[in-house]
mmCIF file of C-alpha atoms and ligand atoms in Angstrom:
data_model
loop_
_atom_site.group_PDB
_atom_site.id
_atom_site.type_symbol
_atom_site.label_atom_id
_atom_site.label_comp_id
_atom_site.label_asym_id
_atom_site.label_seq_id
_atom_site.Cartn_x
_atom_site.Cartn_y
_atom_site.Cartn_z
ATOM 1 C CA MET A 641 12.048 5.145 26.042
ATOM 2 C CA SER A 642 14.893 3.600 28.173
ATOM 3 C CA GLU A 643 17.605 1.033 26.268
ATOM 4 C CA ILE A 644 15.802 -2.618 25.129
ATOM 5 C CA LYS A 645 17.007 -6.286 26.503
ATOM 6 C CA LYS A 646 14.434 -8.373 25.542
ATOM 7 C CA ILE A 647 11.645 -9.079 22.478
ATOM 8 C CA ALA A 648 9.217 -11.201 22.021
ATOM 9 C CA VAL A 649 7.474 -11.833 18.934
ATOM 10 C CA LEU A 650 3.556 -13.169 18.716
ATOM 11 C CA THR A 651 1.299 -13.756 15.741
ATOM 12 C CA SER A 652 -2.279 -13.255 16.581
ATOM 13 C CA GLY A 653 -5.497 -13.194 14.610
ATOM 14 C CA GLY A 654 -5.913 -15.584 10.867
ATOM 15 C CA ASP A 655 -2.885 -17.186 10.202
ATOM 16 C CA ALA A 656 -0.160 -16.000 6.924
ATOM 17 C CA PRO A 657 1.973 -18.111 5.427
ATOM 18 C CA GLY A 658 5.703 -16.040 5.429
ATOM 19 C CA MET A 659 5.018 -15.692 9.157
ATOM 20 C CA ASN A 660 7.397 -17.918 10.094
ATOM 21 C CA PRO A 661 9.900 -16.658 8.028
ATOM 22 C CA CYS A 662 9.283 -12.752 9.650
ATOM 23 C CA ILE A 663 9.474 -15.056 12.629
ATOM 24 C CA ARG A 664 12.321 -16.462 12.579
ATOM 25 C CA ALA A 665 14.132 -12.987 10.891
ATOM 26 C CA VAL A 666 12.552 -11.412 14.138
ATOM 27 C CA VAL A 667 14.873 -14.123 16.312
ATOM 28 C CA ARG A 668 17.829 -13.863 14.705
ATOM 29 C CA THR A 669 17.963 -10.085 14.004
ATOM 30 C CA GLY A 670 16.993 -9.359 17.598
ATOM 31 C CA LEU A 671 19.751 -12.648 18.792
ATOM 32 C CA HIS A 672 22.146 -10.459 16.449
ATOM 33 C CA LEU A 673 21.598 -7.356 17.977
ATOM 34 C CA GLY A 674 22.808 -8.700 21.088
ATOM 35 C CA TYR A 675 18.897 -8.659 22.210
ATOM 36 C CA GLU A 676 17.086 -11.564 24.321
ATOM 37 C CA VAL A 677 14.386 -12.723 22.574
ATOM 38 C CA ALA A 678 10.719 -14.308 23.449
ATOM 39 C CA GLY A 679 8.267 -16.158 21.351
ATOM 40 C CA ILE A 680 4.641 -15.463 23.028
ATOM 41 C CA MET A 681 2.435 -18.946 22.036
ATOM 42 C CA HIS A 682 -1.390 -18.703 20.646
ATOM 43 C CA GLY A 683 -1.129 -14.171 20.056
ATOM 44 C CA TYR A 684 -2.061 -12.356 22.991
ATOM 45 C CA GLN A 685 -4.092 -15.551 24.601
ATOM 46 C CA GLY A 686 -0.625 -16.352 25.416
ATOM 47 C CA MET A 687 0.515 -13.154 26.999
ATOM 48 C CA ILE A 688 -2.270 -13.213 29.168
ATOM 49 C CA ASP A 689 -1.672 -16.525 29.645
ATOM 50 C CA ASN A 690 1.353 -16.202 30.050
ATOM 51 C CA ASN A 691 2.951 -19.235 27.559
ATOM 52 C CA ILE A 692 6.100 -17.447 26.988
ATOM 53 C CA VAL A 693 8.896 -18.913 25.658
ATOM 54 C CA ASP A 694 12.832 -17.915 25.535
ATOM 55 C CA MET A 695 13.932 -18.693 21.520
ATOM 56 C CA ASN A 696 17.306 -18.900 20.172
ATOM 57 C CA SER A 697 18.376 -19.041 16.493
ATOM 58 C CA HIS A 698 17.666 -23.102 16.536
ATOM 59 C CA SER A 699 14.400 -22.227 17.772
ATOM 60 C CA VAL A 700 13.464 -20.993 14.690
ATOM 61 C CA SER A 701 15.878 -23.342 12.467
ATOM 62 C CA ASN A 702 13.781 -25.212 9.294
ATOM 63 C CA ILE A 703 10.519 -23.296 9.498
ATOM 64 C CA LEU A 704 11.656 -20.572 6.539
ATOM 65 C CA GLN A 705 9.896 -23.943 4.524
ATOM 66 C CA LEU A 706 6.684 -23.633 6.134
ATOM 67 C CA GLY A 707 3.450 -21.660 6.300
ATOM 68 C CA GLY A 708 0.929 -21.631 9.015
ATOM 69 C CA THR A 709 3.235 -20.247 12.359
ATOM 70 C CA ILE A 710 4.869 -21.961 15.009
ATOM 71 C CA LEU A 711 4.672 -19.498 17.511
ATOM 72 C CA LYS A 712 0.445 -20.701 17.411
ATOM 73 C CA THR A 713 -2.268 -17.809 16.899
ATOM 74 C CA ALA A 714 -5.784 -17.008 18.245
ATOM 75 C CA ARG A 715 -8.028 -15.013 18.525
ATOM 76 C CA CYS A 716 -8.408 -13.494 22.457
ATOM 77 C CA ALA A 717 -11.326 -12.350 23.293
ATOM 78 C CA ASP A 718 -9.741 -10.651 27.355
ATOM 79 C CA PHE A 719 -7.544 -8.851 25.128
ATOM 80 C CA ARG A 720 -10.334 -6.123 24.536
ATOM 81 C CA ASN A 721 -10.897 -5.377 27.536
ATOM 82 C CA VAL A 722 -8.590 -3.141 30.023
ATOM 83 C CA GLU A 723 -8.567 -5.803 32.899
ATOM 84 C CA GLY A 724 -6.668 -8.515 30.663
ATOM 85 C CA ARG A 725 -3.854 -5.959 29.192
ATOM 86 C CA LYS A 726 -3.545 -5.234 32.357
ATOM 87 C CA LEU A 727 -2.793 -9.394 33.031
ATOM 88 C CA ALA A 728 -0.777 -9.045 29.667
ATOM 89 C CA PHE A 729 1.095 -6.430 30.445
ATOM 90 C CA GLU A 730 2.313 -8.116 34.590
ATOM 91 C CA ASN A 731 3.543 -11.118 32.035
ATOM 92 C CA LEU A 732 5.794 -8.917 30.088
ATOM 93 C CA LYS A 733 7.391 -6.903 32.981
ATOM 94 C CA LYS A 734 7.982 -10.246 34.947
ATOM 95 C CA ASN A 735 9.859 -12.214 32.286
ATOM 96 C CA ASN A 736 12.308 -8.616 31.303
ATOM 97 C CA ILE A 737 9.952 -7.880 27.594
ATOM 98 C CA ASP A 738 10.996 -4.339 27.176
ATOM 99 C CA ALA A 739 9.880 -4.229 23.119
ATOM 100 C CA LEU A 740 7.084 -6.513 21.074
ATOM 101 C CA VAL A 741 6.639 -7.112 17.368
ATOM 102 C CA ALA A 742 2.953 -8.264 16.036
ATOM 103 C CA ILE A 743 2.169 -10.125 13.552
ATOM 104 C CA GLY A 744 -0.946 -9.908 12.218
ATOM 105 C CA GLY A 745 -4.146 -8.065 10.324
ATOM 106 C CA ASP A 746 -5.739 -5.186 11.731
ATOM 107 C CA GLY A 747 -7.393 -6.262 14.807
ATOM 108 C CA THR A 748 -3.896 -7.399 16.074
ATOM 109 C CA PHE A 749 -2.925 -3.669 15.526
ATOM 110 C CA THR A 750 -6.293 -2.519 17.143
ATOM 111 C CA GLY A 751 -4.591 -4.680 20.433
ATOM 112 C CA LEU A 752 -1.469 -3.104 19.573
ATOM 113 C CA GLU A 753 -2.146 0.071 19.864
ATOM 114 C CA ARG A 754 -4.395 -0.268 23.148
ATOM 115 C CA LEU A 755 -1.904 -1.944 25.333
ATOM 116 C CA SER A 756 1.279 0.919 23.911
ATOM 117 C CA SER A 757 -1.142 3.407 24.511
ATOM 118 C CA GLU A 758 -1.661 1.597 28.479
ATOM 119 C CA TYR A 759 2.032 0.833 28.958
ATOM 120 C CA ASP A 760 5.755 1.852 28.379
ATOM 121 C CA LEU A 761 6.300 -0.197 25.954
ATOM 122 C CA GLN A 762 8.354 -0.372 22.725
ATOM 123 C CA VAL A 763 5.533 -2.167 19.786
ATOM 124 C CA ILE A 764 5.565 -2.455 15.919
ATOM 125 C CA GLY A 765 3.563 -4.683 13.422
ATOM 126 C CA VAL A 766 3.619 -6.817 11.462
ATOM 127 C CA PRO A 767 1.192 -6.886 8.775
ATOM 128 C CA GLY A 768 0.329 -10.076 8.012
ATOM 129 C CA THR A 769 -2.742 -11.333 6.662
ATOM 130 C CA ILE A 770 -4.163 -13.173 3.208
ATOM 131 C CA ASP A 771 -6.529 -10.348 2.695
ATOM 132 C CA ASN A 772 -3.727 -7.786 1.807
ATOM 133 C CA ASP A 773 -6.007 -4.657 3.759
ATOM 134 C CA LEU A 774 -4.153 -3.097 5.611
ATOM 135 C CA TYR A 775 -2.814 1.034 4.996
ATOM 136 C CA GLY A 776 1.154 1.258 4.590
ATOM 137 C CA SER A 777 2.166 -1.134 3.075
ATOM 138 C CA ASP A 778 1.226 -2.643 -1.089
ATOM 139 C CA TYR A 779 1.596 -5.831 0.111
ATOM 140 C CA THR A 780 0.443 -8.234 3.394
ATOM 141 C CA LEU A 781 2.386 -11.088 4.353
ATOM 142 C CA GLY A 782 0.213 -14.629 2.863
ATOM 143 C CA PHE A 783 -1.053 -12.369 0.292
ATOM 144 C CA ASP A 784 1.121 -13.658 -2.528
ATOM 145 C CA THR A 785 0.846 -17.187 -1.787
ATOM 146 C CA ALA A 786 -2.690 -17.677 -0.830
ATOM 147 C CA THR A 787 -3.048 -15.666 -4.521
ATOM 148 C CA ASN A 788 -0.880 -18.398 -6.005
ATOM 149 C CA THR A 789 -3.198 -21.217 -4.550
ATOM 150 C CA VAL A 790 -6.397 -19.063 -5.652
ATOM 151 C CA ILE A 791 -4.892 -19.327 -9.853
ATOM 152 C CA GLU A 792 -3.081 -22.707 -9.562
ATOM 153 C CA ALA A 793 -6.610 -24.515 -8.710
ATOM 154 C CA ILE A 794 -8.382 -22.452 -11.170
ATOM 155 C CA ASP A 795 -6.278 -23.887 -13.669
ATOM 156 C CA LYS A 796 -7.094 -27.032 -12.686
ATOM 157 C CA ILE A 797 -10.800 -25.833 -12.712
ATOM 158 C CA ARG A 798 -10.326 -24.795 -16.070
ATOM 159 C CA ASP A 799 -9.134 -28.352 -17.009
ATOM 160 C CA THR A 800 -12.578 -29.922 -16.348
ATOM 161 C CA ALA A 801 -15.019 -27.215 -17.077
ATOM 162 C CA GLU A 802 -13.646 -27.034 -20.810
ATOM 163 C CA SER A 803 -13.953 -30.697 -21.216
ATOM 164 C CA HIS A 804 -17.413 -30.325 -20.424
ATOM 165 C CA ALA A 805 -18.446 -26.845 -21.281
ATOM 166 C CA ARG A 806 -19.251 -25.902 -17.672
ATOM 167 C CA LEU A 807 -19.830 -22.341 -15.873
ATOM 168 C CA PHE A 808 -17.742 -22.739 -12.049
ATOM 169 C CA PHE A 809 -18.544 -19.683 -10.018
ATOM 170 C CA VAL A 810 -15.173 -19.649 -8.178
ATOM 171 C CA GLU A 811 -15.570 -18.864 -4.407
ATOM 172 C CA VAL A 812 -12.687 -16.977 -3.209
ATOM 173 C CA MET A 813 -11.641 -15.270 1.073
ATOM 174 C CA GLY A 814 -12.602 -11.802 1.513
ATOM 175 C CA ARG A 815 -14.961 -10.838 3.011
ATOM 176 C CA ASP A 816 -14.110 -6.895 3.041
ATOM 177 C CA ALA A 817 -11.097 -6.819 0.630
ATOM 178 C CA GLY A 818 -11.764 -8.863 -3.182
ATOM 179 C CA CYS A 819 -7.426 -8.411 -3.398
ATOM 180 C CA ILE A 820 -7.092 -11.946 -3.937
ATOM 181 C CA ALA A 821 -10.069 -11.749 -6.138
ATOM 182 C CA LEU A 822 -9.198 -9.422 -8.255
ATOM 183 C CA ARG A 823 -5.297 -10.914 -8.964
ATOM 184 C CA ALA A 824 -6.354 -14.636 -9.397
ATOM 185 C CA GLY A 825 -9.058 -13.585 -11.668
ATOM 186 C CA ILE A 826 -6.584 -12.036 -13.632
ATOM 187 C CA ALA A 827 -3.776 -14.500 -13.673
ATOM 188 C CA ALA A 828 -5.908 -17.228 -15.007
ATOM 189 C CA GLY A 829 -8.303 -15.388 -16.685
ATOM 190 C CA ALA A 830 -11.750 -15.801 -15.277
ATOM 191 C CA GLU A 831 -14.851 -14.587 -17.446
ATOM 192 C CA ALA A 832 -15.718 -12.197 -14.490
ATOM 193 C CA ILE A 833 -14.729 -10.836 -10.996
ATOM 194 C CA MET A 834 -16.958 -10.250 -8.597
ATOM 195 C CA LEU A 835 -15.786 -8.000 -5.353
ATOM 196 C CA PRO A 836 -16.928 -6.555 -1.811
ATOM 197 C CA GLU A 837 -16.083 -3.389 -2.822
ATOM 198 C CA ARG A 838 -18.391 -3.311 -6.602
ATOM 199 C CA ASP A 839 -22.150 -3.674 -7.189
ATOM 200 C CA THR A 840 -21.592 -6.120 -9.738
ATOM 201 C CA SER A 841 -25.472 -6.882 -10.596
ATOM 202 C CA ILE A 842 -26.889 -10.535 -11.816
ATOM 203 C CA GLU A 843 -28.011 -8.722 -15.374
ATOM 204 C CA GLU A 844 -23.977 -7.513 -16.161
ATOM 205 C CA LEU A 845 -22.946 -10.470 -14.828
ATOM 206 C CA ILE A 846 -25.192 -12.012 -17.597
ATOM 207 C CA ALA A 847 -24.835 -9.881 -19.761
ATOM 208 C CA THR A 848 -20.854 -10.938 -19.867
ATOM 209 C CA LEU A 849 -21.404 -14.564 -20.315
ATOM 210 C CA ASN A 850 -22.952 -13.821 -22.766
ATOM 211 C CA ASP A 851 -20.513 -11.746 -24.571
ATOM 212 C CA GLY A 852 -18.965 -14.925 -23.518
ATOM 213 C CA VAL A 853 -20.478 -17.129 -26.200
ATOM 214 C CA ALA A 854 -20.576 -14.931 -27.977
ATOM 215 C CA LYS A 855 -17.513 -14.610 -28.602
ATOM 216 C CA ASN A 856 -17.852 -19.331 -29.143
ATOM 217 C CA LYS A 857 -16.156 -19.493 -24.710
ATOM 218 C CA ASN A 858 -16.564 -22.894 -23.896
ATOM 219 C CA SER A 859 -16.645 -22.499 -20.754
ATOM 220 C CA ALA A 860 -16.553 -19.712 -17.991
ATOM 221 C CA ILE A 861 -15.536 -19.271 -14.755
ATOM 222 C CA VAL A 862 -16.523 -16.421 -12.200
ATOM 223 C CA ILE A 863 -14.673 -15.581 -8.851
ATOM 224 C CA VAL A 864 -16.964 -14.606 -6.280
ATOM 225 C CA SER A 865 -15.306 -13.443 -3.358
ATOM 226 C CA GLU A 866 -16.705 -14.780 -0.002
ATOM 227 C CA GLY A 867 -18.055 -10.809 0.629
ATOM 228 C CA ASP A 868 -19.545 -9.695 -2.419
ATOM 229 C CA LYS A 869 -23.090 -8.290 -1.827
ATOM 230 C CA SER A 870 -25.205 -10.254 -4.023
ATOM 231 C CA GLY A 871 -24.289 -13.320 -0.979
ATOM 232 C CA GLY A 872 -21.635 -16.011 -2.078
ATOM 233 C CA ALA A 873 -21.304 -18.421 -5.034
ATOM 234 C CA PHE A 874 -24.074 -20.678 -4.237
ATOM 235 C CA ASN A 875 -26.815 -17.777 -4.079
ATOM 236 C CA VAL A 876 -24.783 -16.354 -7.215
ATOM 237 C CA ALA A 877 -25.355 -19.532 -9.025
ATOM 238 C CA LYS A 878 -28.552 -20.741 -8.265
ATOM 239 C CA ARG A 879 -30.100 -16.547 -9.410
ATOM 240 C CA VAL A 880 -27.757 -16.924 -12.340
ATOM 241 C CA LYS A 881 -29.378 -20.553 -13.112
ATOM 242 C CA GLU A 882 -33.112 -19.533 -13.041
ATOM 243 C CA VAL A 883 -32.345 -17.304 -16.378
ATOM 244 C CA PHE A 884 -28.797 -18.045 -18.177
ATOM 245 C CA ASN A 885 -28.822 -22.484 -19.121
ATOM 246 C CA PHE A 886 -26.160 -22.344 -22.045
ATOM 247 C CA TYR A 887 -23.374 -24.685 -19.895
ATOM 248 C CA ASP A 888 -23.646 -26.213 -17.108
ATOM 249 C CA THR A 889 -23.828 -24.727 -13.889
ATOM 250 C CA LYS A 890 -21.433 -26.219 -10.663
ATOM 251 C CA VAL A 891 -20.142 -24.283 -7.319
ATOM 252 C CA THR A 892 -16.806 -25.115 -5.747
ATOM 253 C CA ILE A 893 -15.906 -23.227 -3.001
ATOM 254 C CA LEU A 894 -11.609 -22.609 -2.062
ATOM 255 C CA GLY A 895 -11.536 -21.946 1.345
ATOM 256 C CA HIS A 896 -9.591 -22.480 4.087
ATOM 257 C CA LEU A 897 -6.866 -24.258 1.721
ATOM 258 C CA GLN A 898 -6.460 -20.743 0.306
ATOM 259 C CA ARG A 899 -4.706 -20.053 3.902
ATOM 260 C CA GLY A 900 -2.135 -22.779 3.855
ATOM 261 C CA GLY A 901 0.882 -24.547 2.156
ATOM 262 C CA SER A 902 4.731 -22.777 1.439
ATOM 263 C CA PRO A 903 5.332 -19.905 1.638
ATOM 264 C CA SER A 904 6.267 -18.286 -2.220
ATOM 265 C CA SER A 905 9.160 -16.640 -2.991
ATOM 266 C CA PHE A 906 8.069 -13.459 -2.238
ATOM 267 C CA ASP A 907 5.880 -14.121 1.532
ATOM 268 C CA ARG A 908 9.884 -15.481 2.459
ATOM 269 C CA ILE A 909 11.407 -12.469 0.912
ATOM 270 C CA LEU A 910 8.944 -10.041 2.526
ATOM 271 C CA GLY A 911 8.866 -12.318 5.935
ATOM 272 C CA CYS A 912 12.438 -12.095 5.989
ATOM 273 C CA ARG A 913 12.176 -8.132 5.314
ATOM 274 C CA MET A 914 9.650 -7.005 7.356
ATOM 275 C CA GLY A 915 10.904 -9.124 10.640
ATOM 276 C CA PHE A 916 14.430 -7.727 10.493
ATOM 277 C CA ALA A 917 13.267 -4.089 10.063
ATOM 278 C CA ALA A 918 10.918 -4.633 12.921
ATOM 279 C CA VAL A 919 14.051 -5.259 15.473
ATOM 280 C CA LYS A 920 15.858 -2.828 13.058
ATOM 281 C CA ALA A 921 13.364 -0.387 13.842
ATOM 282 C CA LEU A 922 12.999 -1.266 17.405
ATOM 283 C CA GLN A 923 17.271 -0.680 17.911
ATOM 284 C CA ALA A 924 15.955 2.640 16.731
ATOM 285 C CA GLY A 925 13.711 3.505 18.706
ATOM 286 C CA GLU A 926 10.838 3.858 16.641
ATOM 287 C CA SER A 927 7.442 2.841 18.878
ATOM 288 C CA ARG A 928 3.688 2.385 17.660
ATOM 289 C CA LYS A 929 4.802 2.207 14.112
ATOM 290 C CA THR A 930 4.345 -0.743 11.574
ATOM 291 C CA VAL A 931 6.350 -2.008 9.139
ATOM 292 C CA GLY A 932 5.557 -1.993 5.564
ATOM 293 C CA LEU A 933 6.786 -2.694 2.403
ATOM 294 C CA ARG A 934 6.359 0.950 -0.661
ATOM 295 C CA GLY A 935 7.219 0.521 -3.720
ATOM 296 C CA ASN A 936 10.243 -2.297 -3.192
ATOM 297 C CA LYS A 937 10.894 -0.122 -0.309
ATOM 298 C CA ILE A 938 11.012 -1.369 3.418
ATOM 299 C CA VAL A 939 8.329 1.800 5.706
ATOM 300 C CA LEU A 940 7.293 2.621 9.541
ATOM 301 C CA THR A 941 3.697 4.045 9.705
ATOM 302 C CA ASP A 942 2.122 5.499 12.363
ATOM 303 C CA ILE A 943 -0.240 2.842 14.153
ATOM 304 C CA GLU A 944 -2.466 5.168 14.579
ATOM 305 C CA GLU A 945 -2.871 6.087 10.957
ATOM 306 C CA ALA A 946 -2.495 2.510 9.396
ATOM 307 C CA LEU A 947 -5.423 1.923 11.645
ATOM 308 C CA LYS A 948 -6.871 5.285 10.320
ATOM 309 C CA GLY A 949 -6.347 4.365 6.958
ATOM 310 C CA HIS A 950 -8.384 0.922 7.030
ATOM 311 C CA GLU A 951 -9.482 0.562 3.556
ATOM 312 C CA PHE A 952 -9.185 -1.403 0.463
ATOM 313 C CA LYS A 953 -9.319 0.996 -2.534
ATOM 314 C CA LEU A 954 -11.040 -1.265 -5.655
ATOM 315 C CA GLU A 955 -7.861 -1.028 -8.441
ATOM 316 C CA GLU A 956 -10.438 0.319 -10.696
ATOM 317 C CA ASP A 957 -7.540 -0.361 -13.672
ATOM 318 C CA LEU A 958 -6.755 -3.948 -13.159
ATOM 319 C CA LEU A 959 -10.721 -5.163 -13.684
ATOM 320 C CA GLU A 960 -11.084 -2.355 -16.119
ATOM 321 C CA MET A 961 -8.173 -4.528 -17.823
ATOM 322 C CA SER A 962 -9.588 -8.335 -16.576
ATOM 323 C CA THR A 963 -12.856 -7.391 -18.375
ATOM 324 C CA ILE A 964 -11.328 -6.092 -21.488
ATOM 325 C CA LEU A 965 -8.689 -9.196 -20.823
ATOM 326 C CA ALA A 966 -11.096 -12.457 -20.502
HETATM 327 P P1 LIG B 1431 -6.343 -9.509 12.125
HETATM 328 O O1 LIG B 1431 -5.052 -9.213 13.602
HETATM 329 O O2 LIG B 1431 -5.808 -11.030 11.319
HETATM 330 O O3 LIG B 1431 -6.951 -8.904 12.089
HETATM 331 P P2 LIG B 1431 -8.440 -9.783 14.869
HETATM 332 O O4 LIG B 1431 -9.572 -9.265 13.881
HETATM 333 O O5 LIG B 1431 -8.857 -11.290 14.963
HETATM 334 O O6 LIG B 1431 -7.472 -10.283 13.941
HETATM 335 O O7 LIG B 1431 -7.520 -9.544 15.902
HETATM 336 C C1 LIG B 1431 -6.676 -9.979 16.570
HETATM 337 C C2 LIG B 1431 -6.958 -10.114 17.639
HETATM 338 O O8 LIG B 1431 -6.105 -9.182 18.458
HETATM 339 C C3 LIG B 1431 -7.801 -10.402 18.724
HETATM 340 O O9 LIG B 1431 -8.708 -11.709 19.262
HETATM 341 C C4 LIG B 1431 -7.881 -9.299 20.165
HETATM 342 O O10 LIG B 1431 -7.668 -10.355 21.325
HETATM 343 C C5 LIG B 1431 -6.933 -8.344 19.747
HETATM 344 N N1 LIG B 1431 -7.841 -7.386 19.177
HETATM 345 C C6 LIG B 1431 -8.376 -7.425 18.585
HETATM 346 N N2 LIG B 1431 -9.381 -6.006 17.943
HETATM 347 C C7 LIG B 1431 -9.370 -5.208 19.579
HETATM 348 C C8 LIG B 1431 -9.090 -4.588 19.903
HETATM 349 N N3 LIG B 1431 -10.305 -3.350 19.828
HETATM 350 N N4 LIG B 1431 -9.246 -3.972 21.033
HETATM 351 C C9 LIG B 1431 -8.176 -4.854 22.068
HETATM 352 N N5 LIG B 1431 -7.978 -6.082 21.342
HETATM 353 C C10 LIG B 1431 -8.126 -6.425 19.724
#
């Protein structure tokens, strides 16, 4: 690898709170180490469209507290093709960019792996997704903020559920990973949590709700991950209502509000740490690695290993605890 002079940073895939603190860290660490730094707009699409801007310290002023991403993000079908990546690499060369930090999820890492296997380019991936489903890091950027947002919403739902003696089905994000559902369920005291990784039968759910009735519970909240195998909160509510009508039943889909909002202190600090570590890794000559947090230590993982290991392992101990404590 020849010595790098100019680093670019992009955000790709689903946006997540904490991406902005990470962009700021990449830019300022890069400048501090004497590199030029560029920002690529709209993820891989901006690389193909040559939508690349030079960044200075001021470009990232006052963004620590902002949700979303100032570099914008996109899903780019053309980057999946060899021709698209060729165009993208030619634009990097045109802009004298020899190293890249990509903040995103599994898809973003796959694109990064492809690009760096085809061209001479130093690359580091930073896990940014609210789903917390990437191998190589205990936490991904945005997960903590999204979980806090869900908890705040459920607390509010609990107030009205208690007042009216209602059963609420609250659908939260998580198509393949129930991480948000599980953590929010524990923190908000949900009576039941339905996860994509685990089949919960309607009979099992009704038994849990009946347990609550036996304990004189005045309301119940069931968290349903959007990827739950029973088919989402409306479907589950309909099936439960057919046989269980102790409470008045309501459904709330939290939807995209879970993605937004000012990053929590945890996500701000994680963004700073990961962005800083990504540039330090490039300086040390590392490439084709992802940055992660393991037991409060920043670690690097081979990007291929991170992609192969992509599978959220259900935390059975937390699930067991949630059912006992609810
Ligand atoms: P995330 O990074 O959050 O998982 P996506 O799955 O949408 O989000 O991926 C983000 C982008 O990464 C895609 O729009 C595409 O440009 C790129 N990408 C995803 N999969 C591949 C692939 N197999 N080959 C090349 N690029 C890919």
